[in-house]
Amino acid sequence: FQGFNATPEDDYMKSRKVLFVNGDLQVGLAAPKKSTDYFFKNADADEILFIHRGEGSVDTMFGSIEFGYGDYIVIPRGTVYQINFKNEDNLLLIIESTSPVSVPNRYTNNVGQFQEHSPFCERDFRVPTGMKTYDETGEFDIYIKKKNTIFPYTYMHHPFDVIGWDGFHYPYAMNILDFEPLTGRIHMPPPIHQQFEAAGFVVCSFVPRLYDYHPDAIPAPYHHSNIDSDEILYYVDGDFMSRNNIKKGQFTLHPAGIPHGPHPGAIERSIGQKETKELAVMIDPFRPVSITKEALKMEVKDYYKSWLPEAITQ
């Protein structure tokens, strides 16, 4: 699916297009051109916003989070926010989770501290700063999403009329390039890339890293069939060594049980390579996803033929 074909829209909410969906999550893209003059609250789901293009800030009652290329922004459900962009060229990957988004338990100890084997730590997370108290009355438009429907509300008081907060329920950001990859002498399993998890899916980050360094290693991943999950890959940047002709902004969807792996020639090309510069976000839903009409508009229809030898495709 060619995600760069997402149609830009002035309005942030109208630009959000759902592409893949099941009872646990929605995955989509947004290409908004303008900042919001209204507020938004998702009462259905935690949100993960991945910034592929664009800069700006997410403003909340907790304060603001500046964002730019490669940032993940996690916004817990019920958080009222405004999003402000610095320019009109923006592209966001949006994941909505019906269960809370968290980091994998195996990365932390029994009191919640990140352990040394974790690919990131507390210093990598950026929390809201510069909280402003707005003691204002008037008419403040808030769109509230509930049961997959947007309900318009008008508040009499500014939604950010708070003087402080505590606890650990707040939005935060982390850049994908701050994910420290785990490497090894032989092929490392996919969970080493895991960044977030929820009840029905996981999110992984593929970042530049050294390849397997055993002298007889073949760096390209082996062919496989996912049994417990579908596999959605969103290609962000670089050269994805197991694929031919993959472009920035494309999605691939490999349903559970369907064999897939490196394209023809990719295994041979990988031999002797020392590192990869790939950058991608992988989403693995544990239950099958449905494909929306919006996604079908972006479909690369001959993708499935790309594993065939060139002589056959011609």
PDB file of C-alpha atoms in Angstrom:
ATOM      1  CA  PHE A   1       0.000   0.000   0.000  1.00  0.00           C
ATOM      2  CA  GLN A   2       1.487   3.324  -1.085  1.00  0.00           C
ATOM      3  CA  GLY A   3       1.032   5.501   1.986  1.00  0.00           C
ATOM      4  CA  PHE A   4       2.559   8.560   0.334  1.00  0.00           C
ATOM      5  CA  ASN A   5      -0.657   8.627  -1.720  1.00  0.00           C
ATOM      6  CA  ALA A   6      -2.560   9.797   1.370  1.00  0.00           C
ATOM      7  CA  THR A   7      -4.514  12.870   0.300  1.00  0.00           C
ATOM      8  CA  PRO A   8      -3.491  16.022   2.211  1.00  0.00           C
ATOM      9  CA  GLU A   9      -6.358  17.819   3.956  1.00  0.00           C
ATOM     10  CA  ASP A  10      -6.422  21.133   5.778  1.00  0.00           C
ATOM     11  CA  ASP A  11      -8.204  19.661   8.797  1.00  0.00           C
ATOM     12  CA  TYR A  12      -6.399  17.277  11.151  1.00  0.00           C
ATOM     13  CA  MET A  13      -9.439  15.119  11.945  1.00  0.00           C
ATOM     14  CA  LYS A  14     -10.608  14.884   8.321  1.00  0.00           C
ATOM     15  CA  SER A  15      -7.117  13.912   7.215  1.00  0.00           C
ATOM     16  CA  ARG A  16      -7.061  10.838   9.485  1.00  0.00           C
ATOM     17  CA  LYS A  17      -7.748   7.780   7.315  1.00  0.00           C
ATOM     18  CA  VAL A  18      -8.057   4.290   8.844  1.00  0.00           C
ATOM     19  CA  LEU A  19      -6.409   1.615   6.699  1.00  0.00           C
ATOM     20  CA  PHE A  20      -6.357  -1.539   8.866  1.00  0.00           C
ATOM     21  CA  VAL A  21      -8.679  -2.360  11.744  1.00  0.00           C
ATOM     22  CA  ASN A  22      -9.775  -5.045  14.193  1.00  0.00           C
ATOM     23  CA  GLY A  23     -11.295  -5.008  17.678  1.00  0.00           C
ATOM     24  CA  ASP A  24      -7.960  -4.135  19.286  1.00  0.00           C
ATOM     25  CA  LEU A  25      -6.595  -1.360  17.119  1.00  0.00           C
ATOM     26  CA  GLN A  26      -6.894   0.927  14.129  1.00  0.00           C
ATOM     27  CA  VAL A  27      -3.909   1.779  11.947  1.00  0.00           C
ATOM     28  CA  GLY A  28      -4.019   4.739   9.608  1.00  0.00           C
ATOM     29  CA  LEU A  29      -2.365   7.791   8.138  1.00  0.00           C
ATOM     30  CA  ALA A  30      -2.985  11.516   8.357  1.00  0.00           C
ATOM     31  CA  ALA A  31      -1.629  14.249   6.085  1.00  0.00           C
ATOM     32  CA  PRO A  32      -2.924  17.446   7.723  1.00  0.00           C
ATOM     33  CA  LYS A  33      -1.859  20.792   6.307  1.00  0.00           C
ATOM     34  CA  LYS A  34      -2.978  23.074   9.128  1.00  0.00           C
ATOM     35  CA  SER A  35      -2.974  23.257  12.908  1.00  0.00           C
ATOM     36  CA  THR A  36      -6.194  22.714  14.821  1.00  0.00           C
ATOM     37  CA  ASP A  37      -8.189  25.628  16.197  1.00  0.00           C
ATOM     38  CA  TYR A  38     -10.247  23.090  18.169  1.00  0.00           C
ATOM     39  CA  PHE A  39      -9.389  20.516  20.816  1.00  0.00           C
ATOM     40  CA  PHE A  40      -9.632  16.723  20.487  1.00  0.00           C
ATOM     41  CA  LYS A  41     -10.135  13.911  22.983  1.00  0.00           C
ATOM     42  CA  ASN A  42     -10.089  10.227  22.069  1.00  0.00           C
ATOM     43  CA  ALA A  43     -12.287   8.512  24.641  1.00  0.00           C
ATOM     44  CA  ASP A  44     -12.065   5.179  22.786  1.00  0.00           C
ATOM     45  CA  ALA A  45      -8.355   4.545  22.562  1.00  0.00           C
ATOM     46  CA  ASP A  46      -4.790   5.348  23.473  1.00  0.00           C
ATOM     47  CA  GLU A  47      -3.057   6.902  20.473  1.00  0.00           C
ATOM     48  CA  ILE A  48       0.443   6.447  19.107  1.00  0.00           C
ATOM     49  CA  LEU A  49       1.359   9.164  16.624  1.00  0.00           C
ATOM     50  CA  PHE A  50       4.486   8.484  14.565  1.00  0.00           C
ATOM     51  CA  ILE A  51       5.819  11.581  12.799  1.00  0.00           C
ATOM     52  CA  HIS A  52       7.100  10.693   9.337  1.00  0.00           C
ATOM     53  CA  ARG A  53       7.085  14.279   8.050  1.00  0.00           C
ATOM     54  CA  GLY A  54       6.519  17.522   9.881  1.00  0.00           C
ATOM     55  CA  GLU A  55       7.380  19.488  13.006  1.00  0.00           C
ATOM     56  CA  GLY A  56       5.311  21.139  15.708  1.00  0.00           C
ATOM     57  CA  SER A  57       3.890  20.556  19.150  1.00  0.00           C
ATOM     58  CA  VAL A  58       1.160  18.618  20.891  1.00  0.00           C
ATOM     59  CA  ASP A  59      -0.381  20.897  23.535  1.00  0.00           C
ATOM     60  CA  THR A  60      -2.232  19.380  26.509  1.00  0.00           C
ATOM     61  CA  MET A  61      -3.336  20.262  30.028  1.00  0.00           C
ATOM     62  CA  PHE A  62      -0.068  18.614  31.156  1.00  0.00           C
ATOM     63  CA  GLY A  63       2.066  20.927  29.027  1.00  0.00           C
ATOM     64  CA  SER A  64       3.480  20.716  25.512  1.00  0.00           C
ATOM     65  CA  ILE A  65       5.583  18.155  23.660  1.00  0.00           C
ATOM     66  CA  GLU A  66       7.683  19.360  20.737  1.00  0.00           C
ATOM     67  CA  PHE A  67       7.900  16.833  17.917  1.00  0.00           C
ATOM     68  CA  GLY A  68       9.756  16.220  14.676  1.00  0.00           C
ATOM     69  CA  TYR A  69      10.846  13.532  12.249  1.00  0.00           C
ATOM     70  CA  GLY A  70      10.897  10.032  13.741  1.00  0.00           C
ATOM     71  CA  ASP A  71       9.069  10.837  16.974  1.00  0.00           C
ATOM     72  CA  TYR A  72       6.597   8.481  18.599  1.00  0.00           C
ATOM     73  CA  ILE A  73       4.018  10.370  20.688  1.00  0.00           C
ATOM     74  CA  VAL A  74       1.885   8.288  23.056  1.00  0.00           C
ATOM     75  CA  ILE A  75      -1.357   9.990  24.107  1.00  0.00           C
ATOM     76  CA  PRO A  76      -3.432   8.149  26.732  1.00  0.00           C
ATOM     77  CA  ARG A  77      -7.175   8.004  26.156  1.00  0.00           C
ATOM     78  CA  GLY A  78      -9.119  10.873  27.623  1.00  0.00           C
ATOM     79  CA  THR A  79      -6.286  13.363  27.086  1.00  0.00           C
ATOM     80  CA  VAL A  80      -7.521  16.621  25.560  1.00  0.00           C
ATOM     81  CA  TYR A  81      -5.011  17.978  23.071  1.00  0.00           C
ATOM     82  CA  GLN A  82      -4.369  20.434  20.278  1.00  0.00           C
ATOM     83  CA  ILE A  83      -1.797  19.745  17.576  1.00  0.00           C
ATOM     84  CA  ASN A  84       0.147  22.598  16.009  1.00  0.00           C
ATOM     85  CA  PHE A  85       2.279  22.201  12.876  1.00  0.00           C
ATOM     86  CA  LYS A  86       5.086  24.474  11.719  1.00  0.00           C
ATOM     87  CA  ASN A  87       4.365  23.936   8.023  1.00  0.00           C
ATOM     88  CA  GLU A  88       1.908  22.239   5.660  1.00  0.00           C
ATOM     89  CA  ASP A  89       3.954  19.153   4.696  1.00  0.00           C
ATOM     90  CA  ASN A  90       2.986  16.625   7.372  1.00  0.00           C
ATOM     91  CA  LEU A  91       2.522  12.858   7.416  1.00  0.00           C
ATOM     92  CA  LEU A  92       1.592  10.921  10.527  1.00  0.00           C
ATOM     93  CA  LEU A  93       1.211   7.185  11.100  1.00  0.00           C
ATOM     94  CA  ILE A  94      -1.573   6.814  13.690  1.00  0.00           C
ATOM     95  CA  ILE A  95      -2.251   3.738  15.824  1.00  0.00           C
ATOM     96  CA  GLU A  96      -5.337   3.688  18.049  1.00  0.00           C
ATOM     97  CA  SER A  97      -5.389   1.024  20.767  1.00  0.00           C
ATOM     98  CA  THR A  98      -8.524  -0.036  22.643  1.00  0.00           C
ATOM     99  CA  SER A  99      -6.271  -1.206  25.518  1.00  0.00           C
ATOM    100  CA  PRO A 100      -3.553   0.768  27.307  1.00  0.00           C
ATOM    101  CA  VAL A 101      -0.230   1.193  25.475  1.00  0.00           C
ATOM    102  CA  SER A 102       2.829   0.341  27.562  1.00  0.00           C
ATOM    103  CA  VAL A 103       6.443  -0.759  27.241  1.00  0.00           C
ATOM    104  CA  PRO A 104       7.208  -4.509  27.430  1.00  0.00           C
ATOM    105  CA  ASN A 105       7.320  -5.836  30.985  1.00  0.00           C
ATOM    106  CA  ARG A 106      10.540  -7.717  30.253  1.00  0.00           C
ATOM    107  CA  TYR A 107      12.382  -4.394  29.897  1.00  0.00           C
ATOM    108  CA  THR A 108      11.668  -3.345  33.499  1.00  0.00           C
ATOM    109  CA  ASN A 109      12.260  -4.677  37.004  1.00  0.00           C
ATOM    110  CA  ASN A 110       9.566  -5.235  39.615  1.00  0.00           C
ATOM    111  CA  VAL A 111       9.488  -1.531  40.566  1.00  0.00           C
ATOM    112  CA  GLY A 112       9.231  -0.267  36.990  1.00  0.00           C
ATOM    113  CA  GLN A 113      12.821   0.814  36.317  1.00  0.00           C
ATOM    114  CA  PHE A 114      14.272   0.001  32.910  1.00  0.00           C
ATOM    115  CA  GLN A 115      16.927  -2.688  33.121  1.00  0.00           C
ATOM    116  CA  GLU A 116      20.297  -2.599  31.388  1.00  0.00           C
ATOM    117  CA  HIS A 117      19.259  -4.982  28.597  1.00  0.00           C
ATOM    118  CA  SER A 118      16.395  -2.672  27.572  1.00  0.00           C
ATOM    119  CA  PRO A 119      16.851  -0.939  24.169  1.00  0.00           C
ATOM    120  CA  PHE A 120      15.814   2.376  25.744  1.00  0.00           C
ATOM    121  CA  CYS A 121      15.638   3.947  29.190  1.00  0.00           C
ATOM    122  CA  GLU A 122      13.996   6.735  31.160  1.00  0.00           C
ATOM    123  CA  ARG A 123      16.249   9.406  29.615  1.00  0.00           C
ATOM    124  CA  ASP A 124      14.857   8.648  26.154  1.00  0.00           C
ATOM    125  CA  PHE A 125      11.294   9.683  27.049  1.00  0.00           C
ATOM    126  CA  ARG A 126      10.248  13.302  26.713  1.00  0.00           C
ATOM    127  CA  VAL A 127       7.426  14.385  28.988  1.00  0.00           C
ATOM    128  CA  PRO A 128       5.266  17.517  28.652  1.00  0.00           C
ATOM    129  CA  THR A 129       6.925  20.780  29.660  1.00  0.00           C
ATOM    130  CA  GLY A 130       5.934  24.429  29.977  1.00  0.00           C
ATOM    131  CA  MET A 131       2.464  23.842  31.390  1.00  0.00           C
ATOM    132  CA  LYS A 132       0.306  26.944  31.005  1.00  0.00           C
ATOM    133  CA  THR A 133      -2.810  27.663  33.011  1.00  0.00           C
ATOM    134  CA  TYR A 134      -5.579  29.241  30.923  1.00  0.00           C
ATOM    135  CA  ASP A 135      -8.081  31.047  33.157  1.00  0.00           C
ATOM    136  CA  GLU A 136     -10.426  31.855  30.299  1.00  0.00           C
ATOM    137  CA  THR A 137     -14.142  31.631  29.632  1.00  0.00           C
ATOM    138  CA  GLY A 138     -15.818  31.667  26.251  1.00  0.00           C
ATOM    139  CA  GLU A 139     -16.642  28.993  23.670  1.00  0.00           C
ATOM    140  CA  PHE A 140     -14.044  26.257  23.196  1.00  0.00           C
ATOM    141  CA  ASP A 141     -14.784  23.573  20.636  1.00  0.00           C
ATOM    142  CA  ILE A 142     -13.846  20.020  21.603  1.00  0.00           C
ATOM    143  CA  TYR A 143     -14.338  16.968  19.415  1.00  0.00           C
ATOM    144  CA  ILE A 144     -14.728  13.823  21.495  1.00  0.00           C
ATOM    145  CA  LYS A 145     -14.371  10.418  19.860  1.00  0.00           C
ATOM    146  CA  LYS A 146     -16.517   7.695  21.433  1.00  0.00           C
ATOM    147  CA  LYS A 147     -17.790   4.442  19.890  1.00  0.00           C
ATOM    148  CA  ASN A 148     -15.924   5.425  16.722  1.00  0.00           C
ATOM    149  CA  THR A 149     -18.082   8.553  16.377  1.00  0.00           C
ATOM    150  CA  ILE A 150     -16.981  12.179  16.706  1.00  0.00           C
ATOM    151  CA  PHE A 151     -19.211  14.207  19.035  1.00  0.00           C
ATOM    152  CA  PRO A 152     -18.841  18.015  18.971  1.00  0.00           C
ATOM    153  CA  TYR A 153     -18.888  19.756  22.355  1.00  0.00           C
ATOM    154  CA  THR A 154     -18.524  23.405  23.326  1.00  0.00           C
ATOM    155  CA  TYR A 155     -16.853  24.078  26.665  1.00  0.00           C
ATOM    156  CA  MET A 156     -17.464  27.269  28.598  1.00  0.00           C
ATOM    157  CA  HIS A 157     -13.987  27.178  30.215  1.00  0.00           C
ATOM    158  CA  HIS A 158     -10.665  26.622  28.493  1.00  0.00           C
ATOM    159  CA  PRO A 159      -9.816  22.875  28.674  1.00  0.00           C
ATOM    160  CA  PHE A 160      -6.332  23.639  30.020  1.00  0.00           C
ATOM    161  CA  ASP A 161      -7.525  25.499  33.111  1.00  0.00           C
ATOM    162  CA  VAL A 162      -5.393  23.463  35.550  1.00  0.00           C
ATOM    163  CA  ILE A 163      -2.627  24.637  37.862  1.00  0.00           C
ATOM    164  CA  GLY A 164      -0.726  21.364  38.236  1.00  0.00           C
ATOM    165  CA  TRP A 165      -0.811  17.597  38.024  1.00  0.00           C
ATOM    166  CA  ASP A 166       0.842  14.497  39.417  1.00  0.00           C
ATOM    167  CA  GLY A 167       0.838  10.763  38.802  1.00  0.00           C
ATOM    168  CA  PHE A 168       2.000   8.786  35.783  1.00  0.00           C
ATOM    169  CA  HIS A 169      -0.925   9.193  33.367  1.00  0.00           C
ATOM    170  CA  TYR A 170       0.372  11.703  30.817  1.00  0.00           C
ATOM    171  CA  PRO A 171       1.468  11.850  27.159  1.00  0.00           C
ATOM    172  CA  TYR A 172       5.112  11.362  26.277  1.00  0.00           C
ATOM    173  CA  ALA A 173       7.382  11.149  23.230  1.00  0.00           C
ATOM    174  CA  MET A 174      10.423   9.159  22.144  1.00  0.00           C
ATOM    175  CA  ASN A 175      12.343   9.266  18.879  1.00  0.00           C
ATOM    176  CA  ILE A 176      12.772   6.039  16.930  1.00  0.00           C
ATOM    177  CA  LEU A 177      16.490   6.809  16.499  1.00  0.00           C
ATOM    178  CA  ASP A 178      16.908   6.657  20.291  1.00  0.00           C
ATOM    179  CA  PHE A 179      15.984   2.962  20.160  1.00  0.00           C
ATOM    180  CA  GLU A 180      19.241   1.068  20.735  1.00  0.00           C
ATOM    181  CA  PRO A 181      19.205  -2.141  18.659  1.00  0.00           C
ATOM    182  CA  LEU A 182      20.256  -5.480  20.090  1.00  0.00           C
ATOM    183  CA  THR A 183      22.659  -7.421  17.891  1.00  0.00           C
ATOM    184  CA  GLY A 184      24.204 -10.879  17.915  1.00  0.00           C
ATOM    185  CA  ARG A 185      26.392 -13.398  16.081  1.00  0.00           C
ATOM    186  CA  ILE A 186      23.403 -15.088  14.450  1.00  0.00           C
ATOM    187  CA  HIS A 187      19.918 -13.970  13.409  1.00  0.00           C
ATOM    188  CA  MET A 188      18.118 -12.272  16.281  1.00  0.00           C
ATOM    189  CA  PRO A 189      14.380 -12.923  16.680  1.00  0.00           C
ATOM    190  CA  PRO A 190      11.776 -10.183  15.977  1.00  0.00           C
ATOM    191  CA  PRO A 191      10.985  -9.455  19.684  1.00  0.00           C
ATOM    192  CA  ILE A 192      14.378  -7.726  20.032  1.00  0.00           C
ATOM    193  CA  HIS A 193      12.862  -4.867  18.003  1.00  0.00           C
ATOM    194  CA  GLN A 194       9.821  -4.412  20.262  1.00  0.00           C
ATOM    195  CA  GLN A 195       9.018  -0.870  21.375  1.00  0.00           C
ATOM    196  CA  PHE A 196       5.413  -0.893  22.701  1.00  0.00           C
ATOM    197  CA  GLU A 197       2.748  -3.419  23.536  1.00  0.00           C
ATOM    198  CA  ALA A 198      -0.984  -3.513  24.198  1.00  0.00           C
ATOM    199  CA  ALA A 199      -3.481  -6.300  24.875  1.00  0.00           C
ATOM    200  CA  GLY A 200      -3.921  -7.170  21.196  1.00  0.00           C
ATOM    201  CA  PHE A 201      -0.734  -6.151  19.373  1.00  0.00           C
ATOM    202  CA  VAL A 202       2.899  -5.064  19.613  1.00  0.00           C
ATOM    203  CA  VAL A 203       4.841  -2.271  17.894  1.00  0.00           C
ATOM    204  CA  CYS A 204       8.471  -2.782  16.853  1.00  0.00           C
ATOM    205  CA  SER A 205      11.131  -0.363  15.611  1.00  0.00           C
ATOM    206  CA  PHE A 206      13.612  -1.341  12.914  1.00  0.00           C
ATOM    207  CA  VAL A 207      16.601   0.991  13.147  1.00  0.00           C
ATOM    208  CA  PRO A 208      20.157   1.130  11.745  1.00  0.00           C
ATOM    209  CA  ARG A 209      22.192  -1.687  13.262  1.00  0.00           C
ATOM    210  CA  LEU A 210      25.066  -4.112  12.716  1.00  0.00           C
ATOM    211  CA  TYR A 211      24.170  -7.338  10.975  1.00  0.00           C
ATOM    212  CA  ASP A 212      24.800 -10.765  12.475  1.00  0.00           C
ATOM    213  CA  TYR A 213      28.562 -11.122  12.796  1.00  0.00           C
ATOM    214  CA  HIS A 214      29.115 -14.890  12.776  1.00  0.00           C
ATOM    215  CA  PRO A 215      31.520 -15.551   9.849  1.00  0.00           C
ATOM    216  CA  ASP A 216      28.975 -17.844   8.171  1.00  0.00           C
ATOM    217  CA  ALA A 217      25.895 -15.740   8.945  1.00  0.00           C
ATOM    218  CA  ILE A 218      23.380 -14.845   6.247  1.00  0.00           C
ATOM    219  CA  PRO A 219      21.978 -11.503   7.432  1.00  0.00           C
ATOM    220  CA  ALA A 220      18.721 -11.628   5.462  1.00  0.00           C
ATOM    221  CA  PRO A 221      15.849 -12.997   7.596  1.00  0.00           C
ATOM    222  CA  TYR A 222      14.666 -16.506   6.859  1.00  0.00           C
ATOM    223  CA  HIS A 223      11.346 -17.224   5.163  1.00  0.00           C
ATOM    224  CA  HIS A 224       8.619 -17.730   7.713  1.00  0.00           C
ATOM    225  CA  SER A 225       4.884 -17.870   8.399  1.00  0.00           C
ATOM    226  CA  ASN A 226       3.578 -15.815  11.316  1.00  0.00           C
ATOM    227  CA  ILE A 227       1.192 -18.007  13.276  1.00  0.00           C
ATOM    228  CA  ASP A 228       0.120 -15.718  16.128  1.00  0.00           C
ATOM    229  CA  SER A 229      -0.126 -12.389  14.330  1.00  0.00           C
ATOM    230  CA  ASP A 230      -0.578 -10.492  11.113  1.00  0.00           C
ATOM    231  CA  GLU A 231       2.446  -8.395  10.166  1.00  0.00           C
ATOM    232  CA  ILE A 232       2.099  -4.771   9.098  1.00  0.00           C
ATOM    233  CA  LEU A 233       5.302  -2.994   8.131  1.00  0.00           C
ATOM    234  CA  TYR A 234       5.509   0.745   7.507  1.00  0.00           C
ATOM    235  CA  TYR A 235       8.684   1.766   5.703  1.00  0.00           C
ATOM    236  CA  VAL A 236      10.116   5.062   6.948  1.00  0.00           C
ATOM    237  CA  ASP A 237      13.567   5.485   5.447  1.00  0.00           C
ATOM    238  CA  GLY A 238      16.754   3.806   4.266  1.00  0.00           C
ATOM    239  CA  ASP A 239      17.283   0.566   2.374  1.00  0.00           C
ATOM    240  CA  PHE A 240      15.234  -2.376   3.598  1.00  0.00           C
ATOM    241  CA  MET A 241      17.594  -5.195   2.678  1.00  0.00           C
ATOM    242  CA  SER A 242      15.056  -8.031   2.468  1.00  0.00           C
ATOM    243  CA  ARG A 243      12.796  -6.246  -0.030  1.00  0.00           C
ATOM    244  CA  ASN A 244      13.127  -5.098  -3.640  1.00  0.00           C
ATOM    245  CA  ASN A 245      11.760  -1.741  -4.795  1.00  0.00           C
ATOM    246  CA  ILE A 246      10.217  -0.796  -1.444  1.00  0.00           C
ATOM    247  CA  LYS A 247       9.701   2.942  -1.111  1.00  0.00           C
ATOM    248  CA  LYS A 248       9.261   5.350   1.782  1.00  0.00           C
ATOM    249  CA  GLY A 249       5.722   5.545   3.079  1.00  0.00           C
ATOM    250  CA  GLN A 250       4.678   2.096   1.876  1.00  0.00           C
ATOM    251  CA  PHE A 251       2.857  -0.474   3.980  1.00  0.00           C
ATOM    252  CA  THR A 252       3.099  -4.216   3.562  1.00  0.00           C
ATOM    253  CA  LEU A 253       0.570  -6.587   5.119  1.00  0.00           C
ATOM    254  CA  HIS A 254       1.456 -10.254   5.501  1.00  0.00           C
ATOM    255  CA  PRO A 255      -1.482 -12.149   7.046  1.00  0.00           C
ATOM    256  CA  ALA A 256      -0.847 -14.824   9.666  1.00  0.00           C
ATOM    257  CA  GLY A 257      -0.050 -18.214   8.189  1.00  0.00           C
ATOM    258  CA  ILE A 258       0.998 -16.917   4.754  1.00  0.00           C
ATOM    259  CA  PRO A 259       4.680 -17.694   3.983  1.00  0.00           C
ATOM    260  CA  HIS A 260       6.859 -14.709   3.206  1.00  0.00           C
ATOM    261  CA  GLY A 261      10.461 -13.635   3.398  1.00  0.00           C
ATOM    262  CA  PRO A 262      13.260 -12.030   1.391  1.00  0.00           C
ATOM    263  CA  HIS A 263      12.631 -11.165  -2.231  1.00  0.00           C
ATOM    264  CA  PRO A 264      14.581 -13.007  -4.946  1.00  0.00           C
ATOM    265  CA  GLY A 265      18.231 -11.975  -4.785  1.00  0.00           C
ATOM    266  CA  ALA A 266      17.980 -10.410  -1.319  1.00  0.00           C
ATOM    267  CA  ILE A 267      19.622 -13.348   0.468  1.00  0.00           C
ATOM    268  CA  GLU A 268      22.565 -13.299  -1.938  1.00  0.00           C
ATOM    269  CA  ARG A 269      22.916  -9.509  -1.649  1.00  0.00           C
ATOM    270  CA  SER A 270      23.011  -9.688   2.138  1.00  0.00           C
ATOM    271  CA  ILE A 271      26.036 -12.011   2.346  1.00  0.00           C
ATOM    272  CA  GLY A 272      29.064 -10.090   3.526  1.00  0.00           C
ATOM    273  CA  GLN A 273      27.112  -6.943   4.414  1.00  0.00           C
ATOM    274  CA  LYS A 274      28.095  -5.420   7.754  1.00  0.00           C
ATOM    275  CA  GLU A 275      25.172  -3.148   8.619  1.00  0.00           C
ATOM    276  CA  THR A 276      21.725  -1.966   7.620  1.00  0.00           C
ATOM    277  CA  LYS A 277      20.411   1.586   7.426  1.00  0.00           C
ATOM    278  CA  GLU A 278      16.728   0.614   7.409  1.00  0.00           C
ATOM    279  CA  LEU A 279      14.117   2.523   9.375  1.00  0.00           C
ATOM    280  CA  ALA A 280      10.634   1.050   9.723  1.00  0.00           C
ATOM    281  CA  VAL A 281       7.723   0.604  12.132  1.00  0.00           C
ATOM    282  CA  MET A 282       6.231  -2.888  12.458  1.00  0.00           C
ATOM    283  CA  ILE A 283       2.784  -3.513  13.943  1.00  0.00           C
ATOM    284  CA  ASP A 284       1.840  -7.118  14.752  1.00  0.00           C
ATOM    285  CA  PRO A 285      -1.873  -7.543  15.569  1.00  0.00           C
ATOM    286  CA  PHE A 286      -2.702 -10.849  17.271  1.00  0.00           C
ATOM    287  CA  ARG A 287      -6.118 -10.973  15.607  1.00  0.00           C
ATOM    288  CA  PRO A 288      -6.591 -10.601  11.845  1.00  0.00           C
ATOM    289  CA  VAL A 289      -7.122  -7.086  10.544  1.00  0.00           C
ATOM    290  CA  SER A 290      -9.652  -5.963   7.972  1.00  0.00           C
ATOM    291  CA  ILE A 291      -8.586  -3.730   5.088  1.00  0.00           C
ATOM    292  CA  THR A 292     -10.620  -0.552   4.602  1.00  0.00           C
ATOM    293  CA  LYS A 293     -11.763   1.062   1.366  1.00  0.00           C
ATOM    294  CA  GLU A 294      -9.275   3.870   2.051  1.00  0.00           C
ATOM    295  CA  ALA A 295      -6.464   1.316   2.072  1.00  0.00           C
ATOM    296  CA  LEU A 296      -7.634  -0.258  -1.175  1.00  0.00           C
ATOM    297  CA  LYS A 297      -7.283   3.139  -2.857  1.00  0.00           C
ATOM    298  CA  MET A 298      -3.550   2.911  -2.036  1.00  0.00           C
ATOM    299  CA  GLU A 299      -3.061  -0.739  -2.979  1.00  0.00           C
ATOM    300  CA  VAL A 300      -0.011  -1.735  -5.025  1.00  0.00           C
ATOM    301  CA  LYS A 301      -1.880  -4.431  -6.902  1.00  0.00           C
ATOM    302  CA  ASP A 302       1.048  -6.476  -8.231  1.00  0.00           C
ATOM    303  CA  TYR A 303       2.986  -6.604  -4.958  1.00  0.00           C
ATOM    304  CA  TYR A 304       2.292 -10.314  -4.501  1.00  0.00           C
ATOM    305  CA  LYS A 305       4.088 -11.035  -7.785  1.00  0.00           C
ATOM    306  CA  SER A 306       7.321  -9.494  -6.524  1.00  0.00           C
ATOM    307  CA  TRP A 307       8.575 -12.867  -5.228  1.00  0.00           C
ATOM    308  CA  LEU A 308       8.406 -14.420  -8.693  1.00  0.00           C
ATOM    309  CA  PRO A 309      11.553 -14.638 -10.829  1.00  0.00           C
ATOM    310  CA  GLU A 310      11.737 -11.716 -13.261  1.00  0.00           C
ATOM    311  CA  ALA A 311      11.399 -14.012 -16.282  1.00  0.00           C
ATOM    312  CA  ILE A 312       7.998 -15.243 -15.037  1.00  0.00           C
ATOM    313  CA  THR A 313       6.621 -11.765 -14.271  1.00  0.00           C
ATOM    314  CA  GLN A 314       7.464 -10.697 -17.809  1.00  0.00           C
TER     315      GLN A 314
END
